[in-house]
Tab-separated table of C-alpha atoms in Angstrom:
chain	number	residue	atom	x	y	z
A	7	MET	CA	34.618	-38.300	-26.582
A	8	ILE	CA	35.168	-35.477	-24.076
A	9	SER	CA	32.777	-33.219	-26.009
A	10	LEU	CA	30.108	-35.940	-26.033
A	11	LEU	CA	30.458	-36.601	-22.310
A	12	ALA	CA	30.412	-32.868	-21.607
A	13	ARG	CA	27.100	-32.505	-23.441
A	14	LEU	CA	25.664	-35.425	-21.494
A	15	PHE	CA	26.853	-34.539	-17.994
A	16	LEU	CA	27.849	-30.858	-17.859
A	17	ARG	CA	24.723	-28.751	-17.919
A	18	LYS	CA	25.785	-26.002	-15.505
A	19	LYS	CA	26.045	-22.513	-16.938
A	20	ASP	CA	28.095	-20.875	-14.191
A	21	PRO	CA	31.716	-20.527	-15.499
A	22	ALA	CA	33.285	-21.648	-12.209
A	23	ASP	CA	31.051	-24.738	-11.966
A	24	LEU	CA	31.599	-25.526	-15.654
A	25	ARG	CA	35.371	-25.275	-15.209
A	26	ARG	CA	35.229	-27.555	-12.200
A	27	GLY	CA	33.024	-30.003	-14.117
A	28	TYR	CA	35.421	-30.170	-17.073
A	29	GLY	CA	38.357	-30.791	-14.738
A	30	MET	CA	36.599	-33.633	-12.938
A	31	LEU	CA	35.375	-35.127	-16.223
A	32	CYS	CA	38.881	-35.149	-17.704
A	33	GLY	CA	40.204	-36.701	-14.520
A	34	ALA	CA	37.596	-39.489	-14.633
A	35	VAL	CA	38.272	-40.195	-18.330
A	36	GLY	CA	42.012	-40.236	-17.622
A	37	ILE	CA	41.560	-42.809	-14.861
A	38	GLY	CA	39.559	-45.119	-17.138
A	39	LEU	CA	41.873	-44.864	-20.162
A	40	ASN	CA	45.067	-45.259	-18.151
A	41	LEU	CA	43.746	-48.337	-16.343
A	42	LEU	CA	42.883	-49.901	-19.703
A	43	LEU	CA	46.351	-49.081	-21.031
A	44	PHE	CA	47.967	-50.514	-17.913
A	45	GLY	CA	46.117	-53.802	-18.330
A	46	GLY	CA	46.970	-54.044	-22.022
A	47	LYS	CA	50.653	-53.167	-21.631
A	48	PHE	CA	51.123	-55.368	-18.589
A	49	LEU	CA	49.781	-58.266	-20.649
A	50	ALA	CA	52.057	-57.322	-23.554
A	51	GLY	CA	55.079	-57.000	-21.273
A	52	THR	CA	54.394	-60.394	-19.696
A	53	LEU	CA	53.980	-62.090	-23.074
A	54	SER	CA	57.077	-60.480	-24.605
A	55	GLY	CA	59.364	-60.430	-21.566
A	56	SER	CA	60.160	-56.756	-22.242
A	57	ILE	CA	61.160	-54.672	-19.234
A	58	ALA	CA	60.490	-51.500	-21.228
A	59	ILE	CA	56.878	-52.501	-21.979
A	60	THR	CA	56.257	-53.619	-18.391
A	61	ALA	CA	57.742	-50.413	-17.021
A	62	ASP	CA	55.651	-48.422	-19.468
A	63	ALA	CA	52.596	-50.264	-18.141
A	64	PHE	CA	53.310	-49.176	-14.587
A	65	ASN	CA	53.890	-45.678	-15.901
A	66	ASN	CA	50.273	-45.761	-17.107
A	67	LEU	CA	49.203	-46.989	-13.678
A	68	SER	CA	50.861	-43.944	-12.131
A	69	ASP	CA	49.076	-41.822	-14.726
A	70	ALA	CA	45.785	-43.236	-13.479
A	71	GLY	CA	46.796	-42.109	-10.009
A	72	SER	CA	47.704	-38.704	-11.424
A	73	SER	CA	44.262	-38.428	-13.027
A	74	PHE	CA	42.702	-39.312	-9.673
A	75	VAL	CA	44.735	-36.523	-8.038
A	76	THR	CA	43.559	-34.121	-10.766
A	77	LEU	CA	39.926	-35.120	-10.224
A	78	VAL	CA	40.167	-34.661	-6.463
A	79	GLY	CA	42.080	-31.392	-6.941
A	80	PHE	CA	39.337	-29.866	-9.099
A	81	HIS	CA	36.672	-31.057	-6.666
A	82	LEU	CA	38.408	-29.511	-3.660
A	83	ALA	CA	39.384	-26.333	-5.536
A	84	GLY	CA	35.721	-25.749	-6.371
A	85	GLN	CA	34.722	-25.451	-2.734
A	86	LYS	CA	33.366	-22.102	-1.651
A	87	PRO	CA	35.427	-19.776	0.577
A	88	ASP	CA	35.025	-20.408	4.284
A	89	VAL	CA	36.108	-18.938	7.590
A	90	HIS	CA	39.497	-20.712	7.427
A	91	HIS	CA	40.105	-19.996	3.712
A	92	PRO	CA	38.401	-16.672	2.901
A	93	PHE	CA	40.104	-16.488	-0.501
A	94	GLY	CA	38.797	-19.876	-1.608
A	95	HIS	CA	40.596	-23.129	-2.340
A	96	GLY	CA	41.797	-22.443	-5.889
A	97	ARG	CA	45.475	-23.072	-5.134
A	98	ILE	CA	44.672	-26.730	-4.521
A	99	GLU	CA	44.820	-27.027	-8.320
A	100	TYR	CA	48.471	-25.998	-8.197
A	101	LEU	CA	49.108	-28.555	-5.461
A	102	SER	CA	47.421	-31.309	-7.478
A	103	GLY	CA	49.556	-30.348	-10.489
A	104	LEU	CA	52.648	-30.589	-8.283
A	105	ALA	CA	51.537	-34.023	-7.051
A	106	VAL	CA	51.180	-35.164	-10.683
A	107	SER	CA	54.720	-33.968	-11.355
A	108	MET	CA	56.100	-35.840	-8.339
A	109	LEU	CA	54.460	-39.062	-9.531
A	110	ILE	CA	56.002	-38.542	-12.970
A	111	LEU	CA	59.460	-38.102	-11.418
A	112	LEU	CA	59.011	-41.193	-9.242
A	113	MET	CA	58.058	-43.386	-12.195
A	114	GLY	CA	60.942	-41.991	-14.256
A	115	PHE	CA	63.367	-42.932	-11.499
A	116	GLU	CA	61.945	-46.458	-11.153
A	117	LEU	CA	61.971	-46.992	-14.927
A	118	GLY	CA	65.587	-45.846	-15.108
A	119	ARG	CA	66.616	-48.280	-12.385
A	120	SER	CA	64.833	-51.197	-14.093
A	121	SER	CA	66.359	-50.285	-17.444
A	122	LEU	CA	69.880	-50.235	-16.015
A	123	ASP	CA	69.281	-53.731	-14.680
A	124	LYS	CA	68.131	-54.856	-18.135
A	125	ILE	CA	71.268	-53.340	-19.718
A	126	LEU	CA	73.464	-55.277	-17.294
A	127	HIS	CA	71.455	-58.485	-17.766
A	128	PRO	CA	70.065	-58.418	-21.340
A	129	SER	CA	67.546	-61.008	-22.510
A	130	PRO	CA	65.651	-61.510	-25.799
A	131	VAL	CA	62.323	-59.768	-26.240
A	132	ASP	CA	59.530	-61.684	-27.923
A	133	SER	CA	56.941	-59.839	-30.005
A	134	SER	CA	53.660	-60.806	-31.572
A	135	PRO	CA	50.936	-58.997	-33.512
A	136	LEU	CA	48.981	-58.667	-30.263
A	137	VAL	CA	51.915	-56.988	-28.487
A	138	LEU	CA	52.587	-54.636	-31.396
A	139	GLY	CA	48.877	-53.809	-31.704
A	140	ILE	CA	48.622	-52.933	-28.010
A	141	LEU	CA	51.597	-50.578	-28.312
A	142	CYS	CA	50.169	-48.860	-31.404
A	143	VAL	CA	46.778	-48.364	-29.736
A	144	SER	CA	48.519	-47.009	-26.643
A	145	ILE	CA	50.360	-44.373	-28.689
A	146	ALA	CA	47.102	-43.239	-30.323
A	147	VAL	CA	45.240	-43.067	-27.005
A	148	LYS	CA	48.009	-41.070	-25.320
A	149	LEU	CA	48.155	-38.592	-28.197
A	150	TYR	CA	44.406	-38.099	-27.858
A	151	MET	CA	44.749	-37.555	-24.109
A	152	ALA	CA	47.555	-35.031	-24.661
A	153	PHE	CA	45.354	-33.169	-27.164
A	154	TYR	CA	42.260	-32.812	-25.006
A	155	ASN	CA	44.181	-32.057	-21.799
A	156	HIS	CA	46.250	-29.371	-23.528
A	157	THR	CA	43.226	-27.821	-25.249
A	158	LEU	CA	41.099	-27.673	-22.111
A	159	GLY	CA	44.071	-26.781	-19.891
A	160	LYS	CA	44.741	-23.693	-22.016
A	161	LYS	CA	41.051	-22.810	-22.192
A	162	LEU	CA	40.526	-23.167	-18.446
A	163	SER	CA	44.009	-22.011	-17.342
A	164	ALA	CA	44.389	-25.279	-15.406
A	165	PRO	CA	48.035	-26.121	-14.499
A	166	ALA	CA	47.141	-29.691	-13.463
A	167	MET	CA	45.621	-30.434	-16.880
A	168	LEU	CA	48.565	-28.868	-18.693
A	169	ALA	CA	50.924	-31.029	-16.621
A	170	THR	CA	48.861	-34.103	-17.557
A	171	ALA	CA	49.042	-33.098	-21.235
A	172	VAL	CA	52.850	-32.927	-21.082
A	173	ASP	CA	52.914	-36.297	-19.352
A	174	SER	CA	50.640	-37.868	-21.983
A	175	LEU	CA	52.767	-36.522	-24.830
A	176	SER	CA	55.954	-37.871	-23.250
A	177	ASP	CA	54.188	-41.197	-22.688
A	178	SER	CA	53.301	-41.474	-26.377
A	179	ALA	CA	56.925	-40.749	-27.323
A	180	ALA	CA	58.119	-43.291	-24.757
A	181	THR	CA	55.772	-45.981	-26.043
A	182	PHE	CA	56.885	-45.266	-29.620
A	183	ALA	CA	60.496	-45.790	-28.535
A	184	VAL	CA	59.499	-49.050	-26.841
A	185	LEU	CA	57.736	-50.150	-30.034
A	186	ALA	CA	60.820	-49.324	-32.107
A	187	ALA	CA	63.058	-51.256	-29.716
A	188	THR	CA	60.737	-54.256	-29.882
A	189	LEU	CA	60.832	-54.250	-33.698
A	190	VAL	CA	64.628	-53.841	-33.779
A	191	GLY	CA	65.071	-56.750	-31.384
A	192	GLN	CA	62.653	-58.905	-33.392
A	193	PHE	CA	64.222	-58.366	-36.812
A	194	SER	CA	67.902	-57.777	-36.025
A	195	GLY	CA	68.496	-59.575	-32.737
A	196	VAL	CA	70.126	-56.454	-31.281
A	197	LEU	CA	69.081	-56.171	-27.637
A	198	ILE	CA	68.418	-52.472	-27.043
A	199	ASP	CA	65.382	-52.906	-24.821
A	200	GLY	CA	67.225	-51.692	-21.720
A	201	TRP	CA	68.803	-48.729	-23.503
A	202	VAL	CA	65.473	-47.601	-24.872
A	203	GLY	CA	63.964	-47.974	-21.413
A	204	LEU	CA	66.724	-45.707	-20.069
A	205	LEU	CA	65.965	-43.146	-22.792
A	206	VAL	CA	62.286	-43.292	-21.893
A	207	ALA	CA	63.164	-42.766	-18.221
A	208	ALA	CA	65.207	-39.665	-19.074
A	209	LEU	CA	62.306	-38.283	-21.111
A	210	ILE	CA	59.864	-38.901	-18.264
A	211	LEU	CA	62.195	-37.277	-15.714
A	212	TRP	CA	62.584	-34.212	-17.950
A	213	SER	CA	58.822	-33.806	-18.406
A	214	GLY	CA	58.270	-34.295	-14.666
A	215	ALA	CA	60.823	-31.624	-13.756
A	216	LYS	CA	59.329	-29.199	-16.292
A	217	SER	CA	55.794	-29.773	-15.008
A	218	ALA	CA	56.945	-29.362	-11.397
A	219	LYS	CA	58.482	-25.969	-12.176
A	220	GLU	CA	55.309	-24.814	-13.945
A	221	THR	CA	53.193	-25.651	-10.889
A	222	ILE	CA	55.659	-24.459	-8.222
A	223	ASP	CA	56.031	-21.013	-9.817
A	224	PRO	CA	52.409	-19.886	-9.221
A	225	LEU	CA	52.565	-21.238	-5.672
A	226	LEU	CA	55.602	-19.079	-4.963
A	227	GLY	CA	54.076	-16.125	-6.786
A	228	THR	CA	54.699	-14.982	-10.348
A	229	PRO	CA	54.114	-11.593	-11.969
A	230	PRO	CA	50.971	-11.150	-14.070
A	231	THR	CA	51.245	-11.345	-17.838
A	232	HIS	CA	51.887	-8.170	-19.786
A	233	GLU	CA	48.530	-8.626	-21.533
A	234	PHE	CA	46.628	-8.797	-18.232
A	235	VAL	CA	48.401	-5.712	-16.881
A	236	GLN	CA	47.593	-3.822	-20.075
A	237	ARG	CA	43.916	-4.774	-19.852
A	238	ILE	CA	43.792	-3.424	-16.298
A	239	ARG	CA	45.591	-0.240	-17.325
A	240	ASP	CA	43.339	0.360	-20.335
A	241	LEU	CA	40.183	-0.219	-18.310
A	242	VAL	CA	41.190	2.102	-15.472
A	243	MET	CA	42.545	4.865	-17.702
A	244	ALA	CA	39.336	4.881	-19.762
A	245	HIS	CA	37.570	6.536	-16.808
A	246	PRO	CA	37.516	10.336	-16.721
A	247	GLY	CA	39.395	11.817	-13.798
A	248	ILE	CA	42.063	9.091	-13.665
A	249	ILE	CA	45.358	10.633	-14.746
A	250	GLY	CA	47.656	7.661	-14.187
A	251	ILE	CA	48.184	4.462	-12.217
A	252	HIS	CA	51.114	2.893	-10.391
A	253	ASP	CA	51.957	0.354	-7.665
A	254	LEU	CA	49.802	-2.307	-9.326
A	255	ILE	CA	49.947	-5.629	-7.456
A	256	VAL	CA	48.141	-8.795	-8.566
A	257	HIS	CA	47.436	-11.488	-5.959
A	258	ASP	CA	46.664	-14.908	-7.441
A	259	TYR	CA	44.676	-17.259	-5.195
A	260	GLY	CA	44.049	-19.786	-7.939
A	261	PRO	CA	42.419	-19.683	-11.375
A	262	GLY	CA	39.481	-17.296	-11.363
A	263	ARG	CA	40.408	-15.932	-7.907
A	264	VAL	CA	42.442	-12.783	-8.449
A	265	MET	CA	42.724	-9.727	-6.212
A	266	ILE	CA	44.455	-6.558	-7.323
A	267	SER	CA	45.507	-3.319	-5.642
A	268	LEU	CA	46.717	-0.167	-7.343
A	269	HIS	CA	47.200	3.559	-6.846
A	270	ALA	CA	45.196	5.864	-9.099
A	271	GLU	CA	46.436	9.399	-9.662
A	272	VAL	CA	43.588	11.940	-9.546
A	273	PRO	CA	43.497	15.771	-9.726
A	274	ALA	CA	43.995	17.294	-6.287
A	275	THR	CA	41.437	20.016	-7.052
A	276	GLU	CA	38.522	17.644	-7.706
A	277	ASN	CA	35.761	17.029	-5.159
A	278	VAL	CA	36.792	14.009	-3.065
A	279	LEU	CA	33.274	12.561	-3.084
A	280	ASP	CA	33.074	12.730	-6.877
A	281	ILE	CA	36.471	11.061	-7.240
A	282	HIS	CA	35.514	8.394	-4.694
A	283	ASP	CA	32.382	7.631	-6.715
A	284	GLU	CA	34.487	7.271	-9.873
A	285	ILE	CA	36.901	4.923	-8.084
A	286	ASP	CA	33.928	2.784	-7.022
A	287	ASN	CA	32.876	2.570	-10.664
A	288	VAL	CA	36.377	1.456	-11.660
A	289	GLU	CA	36.420	-1.285	-9.011
A	290	LYS	CA	32.987	-2.494	-10.124
A	291	GLU	CA	34.052	-2.637	-13.774
A	292	LEU	CA	37.227	-4.564	-12.931
A	293	GLN	CA	35.056	-7.128	-11.167
A	294	GLU	CA	32.562	-7.419	-13.999
A	295	LYS	CA	34.988	-7.519	-16.925
A	296	LEU	CA	38.118	-9.159	-15.486
A	297	GLY	CA	36.733	-11.028	-12.463
A	298	CYS	CA	39.093	-9.172	-10.121
A	299	GLU	CA	38.418	-7.998	-6.600
A	300	ALA	CA	40.074	-4.576	-6.669
A	301	VAL	CA	41.242	-2.146	-3.989
A	302	ILE	CA	42.231	1.275	-5.340
A	303	HIS	CA	44.105	3.959	-3.394
A	304	MET	CA	43.617	7.559	-4.549
A	305	ASP	CA	46.774	9.651	-5.013
A	306	PRO	CA	45.923	13.361	-5.478
A	307	ILE	CA	48.389	15.181	-7.702
A	308	VAL	CA	48.739	18.850	-8.577
A	309	THR	CA	47.546	19.533	-12.113
A	310	ASP	CA	47.009	23.315	-12.119
A	311	ASP	CA	50.503	24.319	-10.972
A	312	GLY	CA	52.684	24.859	-14.016
A	313	VAL	CA	55.944	24.782	-12.034
A	314	THR	CA	55.219	21.390	-10.420
A	315	ALA	CA	54.067	19.786	-13.670
A	316	GLU	CA	57.051	21.089	-15.628
A	317	THR	CA	59.537	20.085	-12.928
A	318	ARG	CA	58.037	16.610	-12.744
A	319	GLN	CA	58.495	16.171	-16.494
A	320	ARG	CA	62.098	17.368	-16.320
A	321	VAL	CA	62.923	15.034	-13.408
A	322	ALA	CA	61.247	12.096	-15.182
A	323	ALA	CA	63.405	12.808	-18.256
A	324	LEU	CA	66.560	12.921	-16.106
A	325	VAL	CA	65.653	9.605	-14.479
A	326	ARG	CA	65.134	7.976	-17.886
A	327	CYS	CA	68.608	9.167	-18.862
A	328	ILE	CA	69.979	7.082	-15.974
A	329	ASP	CA	68.042	4.040	-17.255
A	330	ASP	CA	64.891	3.623	-19.365
A	331	GLU	CA	63.558	1.048	-16.901
A	332	ILE	CA	63.214	3.577	-14.058
A	333	SER	CA	59.942	5.485	-13.619
A	334	ILE	CA	58.696	7.940	-10.994
A	335	HIS	CA	55.364	8.701	-9.339
A	336	ASP	CA	53.823	10.540	-6.365
A	337	PHE	CA	55.794	13.662	-7.242
A	338	ARG	CA	55.369	16.783	-5.111
A	339	MET	CA	57.369	19.910	-4.269
A	340	VAL	CA	57.836	21.416	-0.797
A	341	SER	CA	59.445	24.849	-0.907
A	342	GLY	CA	61.493	26.353	1.932
A	343	ALA	CA	63.550	29.492	2.576
A	344	THR	CA	66.831	28.079	1.196
A	345	HIS	CA	65.878	25.055	-0.881
A	346	THR	CA	63.015	23.013	-2.346
A	347	ASN	CA	62.478	19.326	-1.623
A	348	LEU	CA	61.342	17.210	-4.583
A	349	ILE	CA	59.649	14.222	-2.996
A	350	PHE	CA	58.786	11.195	-5.148
A	351	ASP	CA	59.067	7.418	-5.561
A	352	ALA	CA	61.316	5.757	-8.139
A	353	VAL	CA	60.336	2.309	-9.442
A	354	VAL	CA	62.937	-0.198	-10.680
A	355	PRO	CA	62.482	-3.825	-11.767
A	356	PHE	CA	63.735	-6.807	-9.784
A	357	GLY	CA	67.307	-7.770	-10.658
A	358	PHE	CA	68.163	-4.213	-11.664
A	359	ARG	CA	71.852	-3.575	-12.396
A	360	LEU	CA	72.148	-0.935	-9.633
A	361	THR	CA	71.399	-1.192	-5.933
A	362	ASP	CA	68.655	0.953	-4.392
A	363	ALA	CA	71.282	3.192	-2.782
A	364	GLN	CA	73.072	3.675	-6.118
A	365	VAL	CA	69.810	4.537	-7.881
A	366	ALA	CA	68.888	7.066	-5.194
A	367	GLU	CA	72.341	8.670	-5.286
A	368	LYS	CA	72.322	9.025	-9.088
A	369	ILE	CA	68.861	10.616	-8.993
A	370	LYS	CA	69.873	13.047	-6.237
A	371	THR	CA	72.953	14.087	-8.202
A	372	ALA	CA	70.904	14.606	-11.375
A	373	VAL	CA	68.304	16.691	-9.527
A	374	ARG	CA	71.000	18.924	-7.944
A	375	ALA	CA	72.466	19.444	-11.427
A	376	LEU	CA	69.033	20.532	-12.631
A	377	ASP	CA	68.841	23.277	-10.011
A	378	GLY	CA	71.208	23.885	-7.116
A	379	THR	CA	68.293	24.634	-4.767
A	380	TYR	CA	66.554	21.311	-5.482
A	381	TYR	CA	67.014	18.372	-3.116
A	382	ALA	CA	65.586	14.973	-4.092
A	383	VAL	CA	63.884	12.999	-1.338
A	384	VAL	CA	63.461	9.741	-3.237
A	385	HIS	CA	62.171	6.334	-2.173
A	386	VAL	CA	63.266	3.450	-4.398
A	387	GLU	CA	60.796	0.575	-4.757
A	388	ARG	CA	60.305	-2.528	-6.910
A	389	SER	CA	57.777	-3.178	-9.644
A	390	TYR	CA	55.474	-6.200	-9.120
A	391	THR	CA	54.322	-6.316	-12.749
């Protein structure tokens, strides 16, 4: 159905507009389907007297509200950058995904409270072919919604749609449990309606908490994937004149709105205008191939001095002996009458087993052991990738 509607209504070729259109289309379809499910389940819950079915109906009503939030989120996120938001409005998608998660948690709490009341005051649940048919159709519809939201959410990198997919899958499992409880009560007389409702509530609360974490993380700031970092590295290093890169930082302002900054090591003997032209080419290619706005800082390094190059390699090997996770960059040597300063940066990951002071002290000791006239002037920093 989504594919058919997309062919009918989504004719824009621009990737950003197409992404926005798919998000709004899925939100509109979700509103319609969830309202239909709410009406059917509310009728079934009224006819059967089942608190689990009635609660599940209101869960679908909250899902309709979630789909509305998703639709509005995609619409607002698609707005162009303006004077107040120069980086665009892409993070609204994360906020809409968080709002969906909060609604899921709210409905899980309300369902749990209603189920506890039903456990304390049990009553028979009546079932009929109409009630059972509505529940079976609901399971099928929710599985379909989980499928298309997950597929498009992965394709478009849309957290709100992925959160909706998780919600739809948990809803189908919840409705299946309600159906099982209805059948057990009908054929055995065992009243487990309230207990099943409590189980459904726990499942909904778990999915809501999981979805909330997945949408809060990008708002707080998460590191880029290893694959994305490698694509950047491969693209930059493919250019002649670039010897190495470090201090890569990726700023995420929402799907399709990524800014990166990095330091590119270049030969100190090259003409600065030629190197600057090459850096411009790298930035242009990053924009064209990865959709990234890039800012690249040039770090000139000595390549024709055998002593500096050899010493750098020896120091890098010593640092790796301390820990394989430590790397160095911006290495230079400043010679004096009595000693030589080896000036460089050491990069360690977040949560490293040693403090910055301990890392610096170990490196200084290792460098002094390498040559008594060498003094390490080292700055310890963290890796953002």
